[in-house]
Amino acid sequence: MINNPDVNKTDIDNTSIRAVVTDIEGTTTDISFVHKVLFPYAHDQLPEYVHTHSAQPDVEEQIDAVRNELKEPDASLDKVVETLLHWIETDQKVTPLKALQGMMWADGYQRGAFKGHLYSDVAPRLRQWAEAGKQLYVYSSGSVQAQKLLFGYSTEGDLTPLFSGYFDTHIGHKREAEAYQHIVSKLQLPADEILFLSDVVEELDAAKQAGMQTLQLVREGTQAGTQHACVTSFDEINLTT
């Protein structure tokens, strides 16, 4: 059950919104898909994948990035793998891990091992907003590659043509206002003409500090906050009138 069924459904200023930036996990996609499908797949595949592809330039780059994170430039490949597995097990938002996970997930998606989960209310609204001329973007802690794979191989088909761009932790951390200021700059729109959707209050707080409009998605198991307008599905978001 939703923890708080009497969520605040205060209207946003939908007449001014020209762009929507959406989170993924807990917003468009069930958290269990990430934690019960994607993470275990990457955990199982990672040791062999890193050892087999370590000389591949894009993989080698991420291996070196792990060594930089450890401040151990001569760390063995086994130490790198051990570190990456630990980061998966403790759900660390570390950029080289996200990049490597994206590479492994690409193989899984392309082989049909799984499809990207979307809540049933998401795709119809995204299509409606795109048809109405709204610019759509994704901002997730998962890599841009992982974002494109999830929406490209989704249960609702390939939705990537709907999006104008993607942002990950390279733009900044999701709980820091500076990241959203960077996004505003990239979009070249007034901040209050951008709507940010997320299930995480701290992310919404940061976006609001940057001047964006905000909506919290209160999916099953999510605790509604009090500082942001809340909805329980995309169906409750009206951007076309």
PDB file of C-alpha atoms in Angstrom:
ATOM      1  CA  MET A   1       0.000   0.000   0.000  1.00  0.00           C
ATOM      2  CA  ILE A   2       1.004   3.612  -0.464  1.00  0.00           C
ATOM      3  CA  ASN A   3       2.195   4.837   2.894  1.00  0.00           C
ATOM      4  CA  ASN A   4       0.165   8.038   2.731  1.00  0.00           C
ATOM      5  CA  PRO A   5      -2.953   7.889   0.535  1.00  0.00           C
ATOM      6  CA  ASP A   6      -3.825  11.519   1.306  1.00  0.00           C
ATOM      7  CA  VAL A   7      -0.893  12.899  -0.631  1.00  0.00           C
ATOM      8  CA  ASN A   8      -0.784  16.568  -1.530  1.00  0.00           C
ATOM      9  CA  LYS A   9      -2.014  16.942  -5.104  1.00  0.00           C
ATOM     10  CA  THR A  10      -1.323  20.668  -5.376  1.00  0.00           C
ATOM     11  CA  ASP A  11      -1.394  21.684  -9.010  1.00  0.00           C
ATOM     12  CA  ILE A  12       1.799  22.696 -10.751  1.00  0.00           C
ATOM     13  CA  ASP A  13       1.837  25.595 -13.195  1.00  0.00           C
ATOM     14  CA  ASN A  14       1.349  23.352 -16.204  1.00  0.00           C
ATOM     15  CA  THR A  15       0.875  26.252 -18.628  1.00  0.00           C
ATOM     16  CA  SER A  16       4.526  27.273 -18.255  1.00  0.00           C
ATOM     17  CA  ILE A  17       6.187  23.844 -18.467  1.00  0.00           C
ATOM     18  CA  ARG A  18       8.205  23.305 -21.645  1.00  0.00           C
ATOM     19  CA  ALA A  19      10.429  20.425 -20.519  1.00  0.00           C
ATOM     20  CA  VAL A  20      10.111  17.402 -18.239  1.00  0.00           C
ATOM     21  CA  VAL A  21      13.102  15.762 -16.580  1.00  0.00           C
ATOM     22  CA  THR A  22      12.295  12.387 -15.061  1.00  0.00           C
ATOM     23  CA  ASP A  23      14.056  10.090 -12.667  1.00  0.00           C
ATOM     24  CA  ILE A  24      13.843   6.354 -13.430  1.00  0.00           C
ATOM     25  CA  GLU A  25      14.063   4.111 -10.368  1.00  0.00           C
ATOM     26  CA  GLY A  26      10.864   4.399  -8.330  1.00  0.00           C
ATOM     27  CA  THR A  27       9.436   6.953 -10.776  1.00  0.00           C
ATOM     28  CA  THR A  28       9.063   5.331 -14.194  1.00  0.00           C
ATOM     29  CA  THR A  29      10.351   1.922 -13.159  1.00  0.00           C
ATOM     30  CA  ASP A  30       9.726  -0.412 -10.250  1.00  0.00           C
ATOM     31  CA  ILE A  31      12.730  -0.413  -7.926  1.00  0.00           C
ATOM     32  CA  SER A  32      12.493  -4.210  -7.775  1.00  0.00           C
ATOM     33  CA  PHE A  33      13.401  -4.444 -11.479  1.00  0.00           C
ATOM     34  CA  VAL A  34      16.709  -2.749 -10.789  1.00  0.00           C
ATOM     35  CA  HIS A  35      17.452  -4.635  -7.580  1.00  0.00           C
ATOM     36  CA  LYS A  36      16.068  -8.057  -8.487  1.00  0.00           C
ATOM     37  CA  VAL A  37      16.925  -8.226 -12.193  1.00  0.00           C
ATOM     38  CA  LEU A  38      19.618  -5.751 -13.303  1.00  0.00           C
ATOM     39  CA  PHE A  39      21.894  -5.738 -10.259  1.00  0.00           C
ATOM     40  CA  PRO A  40      22.018  -9.554  -9.859  1.00  0.00           C
ATOM     41  CA  TYR A  41      22.697  -9.961 -13.589  1.00  0.00           C
ATOM     42  CA  ALA A  42      25.627  -7.529 -13.426  1.00  0.00           C
ATOM     43  CA  HIS A  43      26.929  -9.128 -10.218  1.00  0.00           C
ATOM     44  CA  ASP A  44      26.923 -12.577 -11.830  1.00  0.00           C
ATOM     45  CA  GLN A  45      28.491 -11.436 -15.106  1.00  0.00           C
ATOM     46  CA  LEU A  46      31.028  -8.923 -13.805  1.00  0.00           C
ATOM     47  CA  PRO A  47      34.086 -11.078 -12.880  1.00  0.00           C
ATOM     48  CA  GLU A  48      34.213 -12.873 -16.216  1.00  0.00           C
ATOM     49  CA  TYR A  49      33.274  -9.740 -18.166  1.00  0.00           C
ATOM     50  CA  VAL A  50      36.042  -7.580 -16.674  1.00  0.00           C
ATOM     51  CA  HIS A  51      38.715 -10.262 -17.048  1.00  0.00           C
ATOM     52  CA  THR A  52      37.661 -11.112 -20.608  1.00  0.00           C
ATOM     53  CA  HIS A  53      37.347  -7.500 -21.830  1.00  0.00           C
ATOM     54  CA  SER A  54      40.043  -5.786 -19.746  1.00  0.00           C
ATOM     55  CA  ALA A  55      42.095  -4.864 -22.833  1.00  0.00           C
ATOM     56  CA  GLN A  56      39.076  -3.310 -24.560  1.00  0.00           C
ATOM     57  CA  PRO A  57      39.572   0.507 -24.471  1.00  0.00           C
ATOM     58  CA  ASP A  58      36.197   1.442 -22.966  1.00  0.00           C
ATOM     59  CA  VAL A  59      36.496  -1.269 -20.295  1.00  0.00           C
ATOM     60  CA  GLU A  60      40.137  -0.427 -19.599  1.00  0.00           C
ATOM     61  CA  GLU A  61      39.112   3.198 -19.062  1.00  0.00           C
ATOM     62  CA  GLN A  62      36.639   2.186 -16.347  1.00  0.00           C
ATOM     63  CA  ILE A  63      39.152  -0.163 -14.710  1.00  0.00           C
ATOM     64  CA  ASP A  64      41.556   2.762 -14.435  1.00  0.00           C
ATOM     65  CA  ALA A  65      38.737   4.902 -13.029  1.00  0.00           C
ATOM     66  CA  VAL A  66      38.181   2.302 -10.285  1.00  0.00           C
ATOM     67  CA  ARG A  67      41.886   2.407  -9.461  1.00  0.00           C
ATOM     68  CA  ASN A  68      41.644   6.190  -9.238  1.00  0.00           C
ATOM     69  CA  GLU A  69      38.695   5.897  -6.848  1.00  0.00           C
ATOM     70  CA  LEU A  70      40.771   3.536  -4.708  1.00  0.00           C
ATOM     71  CA  LYS A  71      43.837   5.791  -5.034  1.00  0.00           C
ATOM     72  CA  GLU A  72      45.708   2.611  -5.973  1.00  0.00           C
ATOM     73  CA  PRO A  73      46.997   3.031  -9.549  1.00  0.00           C
ATOM     74  CA  ASP A  74      48.625  -0.411  -9.457  1.00  0.00           C
ATOM     75  CA  ALA A  75      45.646  -2.293  -8.009  1.00  0.00           C
ATOM     76  CA  SER A  76      45.333  -5.785  -9.481  1.00  0.00           C
ATOM     77  CA  LEU A  77      42.441  -6.759 -11.709  1.00  0.00           C
ATOM     78  CA  ASP A  78      41.191  -9.037  -8.950  1.00  0.00           C
ATOM     79  CA  LYS A  79      41.159  -6.076  -6.539  1.00  0.00           C
ATOM     80  CA  VAL A  80      39.222  -4.024  -9.095  1.00  0.00           C
ATOM     81  CA  VAL A  81      36.663  -6.810  -9.492  1.00  0.00           C
ATOM     82  CA  GLU A  82      36.382  -7.232  -5.720  1.00  0.00           C
ATOM     83  CA  THR A  83      35.754  -3.495  -5.366  1.00  0.00           C
ATOM     84  CA  LEU A  84      33.144  -3.439  -8.118  1.00  0.00           C
ATOM     85  CA  LEU A  85      31.273  -6.365  -6.568  1.00  0.00           C
ATOM     86  CA  HIS A  86      31.322  -4.618  -3.199  1.00  0.00           C
ATOM     87  CA  TRP A  87      29.902  -1.467  -4.792  1.00  0.00           C
ATOM     88  CA  ILE A  88      27.064  -3.502  -6.327  1.00  0.00           C
ATOM     89  CA  GLU A  89      26.336  -5.271  -3.036  1.00  0.00           C
ATOM     90  CA  THR A  90      26.208  -1.941  -1.159  1.00  0.00           C
ATOM     91  CA  ASP A  91      24.342  -0.069  -3.941  1.00  0.00           C
ATOM     92  CA  GLN A  92      27.074   2.516  -4.460  1.00  0.00           C
ATOM     93  CA  LYS A  93      26.444   5.239  -7.083  1.00  0.00           C
ATOM     94  CA  VAL A  94      29.982   5.197  -8.494  1.00  0.00           C
ATOM     95  CA  THR A  95      30.428   6.318 -12.092  1.00  0.00           C
ATOM     96  CA  PRO A  96      32.831   3.573 -13.363  1.00  0.00           C
ATOM     97  CA  LEU A  97      30.568   0.878 -11.890  1.00  0.00           C
ATOM     98  CA  LYS A  98      27.546   2.408 -13.619  1.00  0.00           C
ATOM     99  CA  ALA A  99      29.432   2.490 -16.917  1.00  0.00           C
ATOM    100  CA  LEU A 100      30.457  -1.173 -16.678  1.00  0.00           C
ATOM    101  CA  GLN A 101      26.978  -2.217 -15.607  1.00  0.00           C
ATOM    102  CA  GLY A 102      25.641  -0.462 -18.696  1.00  0.00           C
ATOM    103  CA  MET A 103      27.955  -2.472 -20.926  1.00  0.00           C
ATOM    104  CA  MET A 104      26.865  -5.758 -19.362  1.00  0.00           C
ATOM    105  CA  TRP A 105      23.198  -4.830 -19.417  1.00  0.00           C
ATOM    106  CA  ALA A 106      23.482  -3.965 -23.113  1.00  0.00           C
ATOM    107  CA  ASP A 107      24.401  -7.567 -23.794  1.00  0.00           C
ATOM    108  CA  GLY A 108      21.505  -8.805 -21.654  1.00  0.00           C
ATOM    109  CA  TYR A 109      18.933  -6.561 -23.313  1.00  0.00           C
ATOM    110  CA  GLN A 110      20.160  -7.386 -26.800  1.00  0.00           C
ATOM    111  CA  ARG A 111      20.036 -11.118 -26.095  1.00  0.00           C
ATOM    112  CA  GLY A 112      16.503 -10.802 -24.717  1.00  0.00           C
ATOM    113  CA  ALA A 113      17.508 -11.868 -21.206  1.00  0.00           C
ATOM    114  CA  PHE A 114      15.125  -9.182 -19.878  1.00  0.00           C
ATOM    115  CA  LYS A 115      13.189  -6.043 -20.888  1.00  0.00           C
ATOM    116  CA  GLY A 116      13.162  -2.670 -19.189  1.00  0.00           C
ATOM    117  CA  HIS A 117      10.232  -2.396 -16.791  1.00  0.00           C
ATOM    118  CA  LEU A 118       7.927   0.626 -16.986  1.00  0.00           C
ATOM    119  CA  TYR A 119       4.817   1.313 -14.946  1.00  0.00           C
ATOM    120  CA  SER A 120       1.772   1.058 -17.219  1.00  0.00           C
ATOM    121  CA  ASP A 121       0.953   4.768 -16.830  1.00  0.00           C
ATOM    122  CA  VAL A 122       4.351   5.984 -18.041  1.00  0.00           C
ATOM    123  CA  ALA A 123       4.590   5.345 -21.791  1.00  0.00           C
ATOM    124  CA  PRO A 124       1.169   6.785 -22.745  1.00  0.00           C
ATOM    125  CA  ARG A 125       1.903  10.039 -20.911  1.00  0.00           C
ATOM    126  CA  LEU A 126       5.410  10.337 -22.323  1.00  0.00           C
ATOM    127  CA  ARG A 127       3.999   9.940 -25.826  1.00  0.00           C
ATOM    128  CA  GLN A 128       1.258  12.476 -25.102  1.00  0.00           C
ATOM    129  CA  TRP A 129       3.714  15.043 -23.763  1.00  0.00           C
ATOM    130  CA  ALA A 130       6.086  14.569 -26.682  1.00  0.00           C
ATOM    131  CA  GLU A 131       3.201  15.006 -29.143  1.00  0.00           C
ATOM    132  CA  ALA A 132       2.247  18.200 -27.302  1.00  0.00           C
ATOM    133  CA  GLY A 133       5.747  19.564 -27.921  1.00  0.00           C
ATOM    134  CA  LYS A 134       7.223  19.068 -24.465  1.00  0.00           C
ATOM    135  CA  GLN A 135      10.945  18.306 -24.361  1.00  0.00           C
ATOM    136  CA  LEU A 136      11.601  15.090 -22.434  1.00  0.00           C
ATOM    137  CA  TYR A 137      14.815  14.253 -20.569  1.00  0.00           C
ATOM    138  CA  VAL A 138      16.038  11.592 -18.154  1.00  0.00           C
ATOM    139  CA  TYR A 139      18.210  12.214 -15.094  1.00  0.00           C
ATOM    140  CA  SER A 140      19.228   9.051 -13.276  1.00  0.00           C
ATOM    141  CA  SER A 141      22.137   7.763 -11.205  1.00  0.00           C
ATOM    142  CA  GLY A 142      22.417   4.970 -13.782  1.00  0.00           C
ATOM    143  CA  SER A 143      24.656   5.705 -16.752  1.00  0.00           C
ATOM    144  CA  VAL A 144      23.277   7.347 -19.888  1.00  0.00           C
ATOM    145  CA  GLN A 145      23.882   4.060 -21.689  1.00  0.00           C
ATOM    146  CA  ALA A 146      21.826   2.165 -19.093  1.00  0.00           C
ATOM    147  CA  GLN A 147      19.030   4.726 -19.391  1.00  0.00           C
ATOM    148  CA  LYS A 148      18.899   4.377 -23.179  1.00  0.00           C
ATOM    149  CA  LEU A 149      18.860   0.588 -22.900  1.00  0.00           C
ATOM    150  CA  LEU A 150      15.996   0.550 -20.409  1.00  0.00           C
ATOM    151  CA  PHE A 151      13.812   2.817 -22.549  1.00  0.00           C
ATOM    152  CA  GLY A 152      15.052   1.311 -25.810  1.00  0.00           C
ATOM    153  CA  TYR A 153      14.270  -2.283 -24.809  1.00  0.00           C
ATOM    154  CA  SER A 154      11.280  -1.519 -22.591  1.00  0.00           C
ATOM    155  CA  THR A 155       8.133  -3.527 -22.055  1.00  0.00           C
ATOM    156  CA  GLU A 156       6.399  -0.782 -24.080  1.00  0.00           C
ATOM    157  CA  GLY A 157       8.816  -0.933 -27.012  1.00  0.00           C
ATOM    158  CA  ASP A 158      11.504   1.557 -28.031  1.00  0.00           C
ATOM    159  CA  LEU A 159      10.732   4.912 -26.385  1.00  0.00           C
ATOM    160  CA  THR A 160      14.110   6.554 -27.008  1.00  0.00           C
ATOM    161  CA  PRO A 161      12.799   8.693 -29.927  1.00  0.00           C
ATOM    162  CA  LEU A 162      10.633  10.547 -27.382  1.00  0.00           C
ATOM    163  CA  PHE A 163      13.624  11.900 -25.447  1.00  0.00           C
ATOM    164  CA  SER A 164      15.729  14.950 -26.228  1.00  0.00           C
ATOM    165  CA  GLY A 165      18.578  13.992 -23.889  1.00  0.00           C
ATOM    166  CA  TYR A 166      19.876  12.069 -20.903  1.00  0.00           C
ATOM    167  CA  PHE A 167      21.846  13.017 -17.780  1.00  0.00           C
ATOM    168  CA  ASP A 168      23.717  10.853 -15.268  1.00  0.00           C
ATOM    169  CA  THR A 169      26.175  11.449 -12.433  1.00  0.00           C
ATOM    170  CA  HIS A 170      28.616  13.121 -14.821  1.00  0.00           C
ATOM    171  CA  ILE A 171      26.380  16.218 -14.549  1.00  0.00           C
ATOM    172  CA  GLY A 172      26.506  16.049 -10.740  1.00  0.00           C
ATOM    173  CA  HIS A 173      24.990  14.232  -7.784  1.00  0.00           C
ATOM    174  CA  LYS A 174      21.211  14.023  -7.684  1.00  0.00           C
ATOM    175  CA  ARG A 175      20.858  15.475  -4.190  1.00  0.00           C
ATOM    176  CA  GLU A 176      22.877  18.615  -4.953  1.00  0.00           C
ATOM    177  CA  ALA A 177      21.298  21.748  -6.408  1.00  0.00           C
ATOM    178  CA  GLU A 178      24.363  22.405  -8.554  1.00  0.00           C
ATOM    179  CA  ALA A 179      23.561  19.353 -10.711  1.00  0.00           C
ATOM    180  CA  TYR A 180      20.131  20.747 -11.546  1.00  0.00           C
ATOM    181  CA  GLN A 181      21.618  24.166 -12.254  1.00  0.00           C
ATOM    182  CA  HIS A 182      23.862  22.462 -14.807  1.00  0.00           C
ATOM    183  CA  ILE A 183      20.825  20.773 -16.357  1.00  0.00           C
ATOM    184  CA  VAL A 184      18.995  24.112 -16.571  1.00  0.00           C
ATOM    185  CA  SER A 185      22.005  25.553 -18.356  1.00  0.00           C
ATOM    186  CA  LYS A 186      22.123  22.620 -20.788  1.00  0.00           C
ATOM    187  CA  LEU A 187      18.406  22.908 -21.584  1.00  0.00           C
ATOM    188  CA  GLN A 188      18.692  26.682 -22.136  1.00  0.00           C
ATOM    189  CA  LEU A 189      15.269  27.256 -20.606  1.00  0.00           C
ATOM    190  CA  PRO A 190      14.141  29.241 -17.571  1.00  0.00           C
ATOM    191  CA  ALA A 191      14.312  26.910 -14.566  1.00  0.00           C
ATOM    192  CA  ASP A 192      10.624  27.360 -13.722  1.00  0.00           C
ATOM    193  CA  GLU A 193       9.673  26.059 -17.175  1.00  0.00           C
ATOM    194  CA  ILE A 194      11.253  22.687 -16.329  1.00  0.00           C
ATOM    195  CA  LEU A 195       9.412  20.022 -14.324  1.00  0.00           C
ATOM    196  CA  PHE A 196      11.424  17.418 -12.409  1.00  0.00           C
ATOM    197  CA  LEU A 197       9.773  14.110 -11.483  1.00  0.00           C
ATOM    198  CA  SER A 198      11.200  11.840  -8.782  1.00  0.00           C
ATOM    199  CA  ASP A 199      10.166   9.639  -5.881  1.00  0.00           C
ATOM    200  CA  VAL A 200      13.018  10.928  -3.675  1.00  0.00           C
ATOM    201  CA  VAL A 201      12.352  14.041  -1.578  1.00  0.00           C
ATOM    202  CA  GLU A 202      16.020  15.010  -1.319  1.00  0.00           C
ATOM    203  CA  GLU A 203      16.352  15.038  -5.113  1.00  0.00           C
ATOM    204  CA  LEU A 204      13.224  17.166  -5.418  1.00  0.00           C
ATOM    205  CA  ASP A 205      14.587  19.528  -2.776  1.00  0.00           C
ATOM    206  CA  ALA A 206      17.759  20.024  -4.830  1.00  0.00           C
ATOM    207  CA  ALA A 207      15.807  20.590  -8.049  1.00  0.00           C
ATOM    208  CA  LYS A 208      13.542  23.107  -6.310  1.00  0.00           C
ATOM    209  CA  GLN A 209      16.587  24.993  -5.017  1.00  0.00           C
ATOM    210  CA  ALA A 210      17.701  25.288  -8.645  1.00  0.00           C
ATOM    211  CA  GLY A 211      14.332  26.852  -9.496  1.00  0.00           C
ATOM    212  CA  MET A 212      12.652  23.892 -11.193  1.00  0.00           C
ATOM    213  CA  GLN A 213       9.042  22.895 -10.646  1.00  0.00           C
ATOM    214  CA  THR A 214       8.779  19.539  -8.888  1.00  0.00           C
ATOM    215  CA  LEU A 215       6.409  16.603  -8.452  1.00  0.00           C
ATOM    216  CA  GLN A 216       6.925  13.580  -6.230  1.00  0.00           C
ATOM    217  CA  LEU A 217       5.795  10.202  -7.563  1.00  0.00           C
ATOM    218  CA  VAL A 218       4.384   8.295  -4.594  1.00  0.00           C
ATOM    219  CA  ARG A 219       4.496   4.721  -5.826  1.00  0.00           C
ATOM    220  CA  GLU A 220       3.836   1.683  -3.636  1.00  0.00           C
ATOM    221  CA  GLY A 221       6.230   1.728  -0.714  1.00  0.00           C
ATOM    222  CA  THR A 222       7.167   5.407  -1.169  1.00  0.00           C
ATOM    223  CA  GLN A 223       6.735   7.866   1.690  1.00  0.00           C
ATOM    224  CA  ALA A 224       5.129  11.133   0.593  1.00  0.00           C
ATOM    225  CA  GLY A 225       6.899  14.321   1.608  1.00  0.00           C
ATOM    226  CA  THR A 226       5.259  17.615   2.513  1.00  0.00           C
ATOM    227  CA  GLN A 227       7.290  20.174   0.543  1.00  0.00           C
ATOM    228  CA  HIS A 228       6.389  19.063  -2.983  1.00  0.00           C
ATOM    229  CA  ALA A 229       3.198  18.375  -4.874  1.00  0.00           C
ATOM    230  CA  CYS A 230       2.566  14.624  -5.045  1.00  0.00           C
ATOM    231  CA  VAL A 231       0.888  12.243  -7.477  1.00  0.00           C
ATOM    232  CA  THR A 232       0.548   8.481  -7.481  1.00  0.00           C
ATOM    233  CA  SER A 233       0.947   7.992 -11.244  1.00  0.00           C
ATOM    234  CA  PHE A 234       1.783   9.820 -14.464  1.00  0.00           C
ATOM    235  CA  ASP A 235      -1.956   9.747 -15.265  1.00  0.00           C
ATOM    236  CA  GLU A 236      -2.456  12.481 -12.663  1.00  0.00           C
ATOM    237  CA  ILE A 237      -0.009  14.846 -14.384  1.00  0.00           C
ATOM    238  CA  ASN A 238      -1.736  17.158 -16.838  1.00  0.00           C
ATOM    239  CA  LEU A 239       0.668  19.164 -19.006  1.00  0.00           C
ATOM    240  CA  THR A 240      -1.487  19.666 -22.070  1.00  0.00           C
ATOM    241  CA  THR A 241      -3.990  22.288 -20.899  1.00  0.00           C
TER     242      THR A 241
END
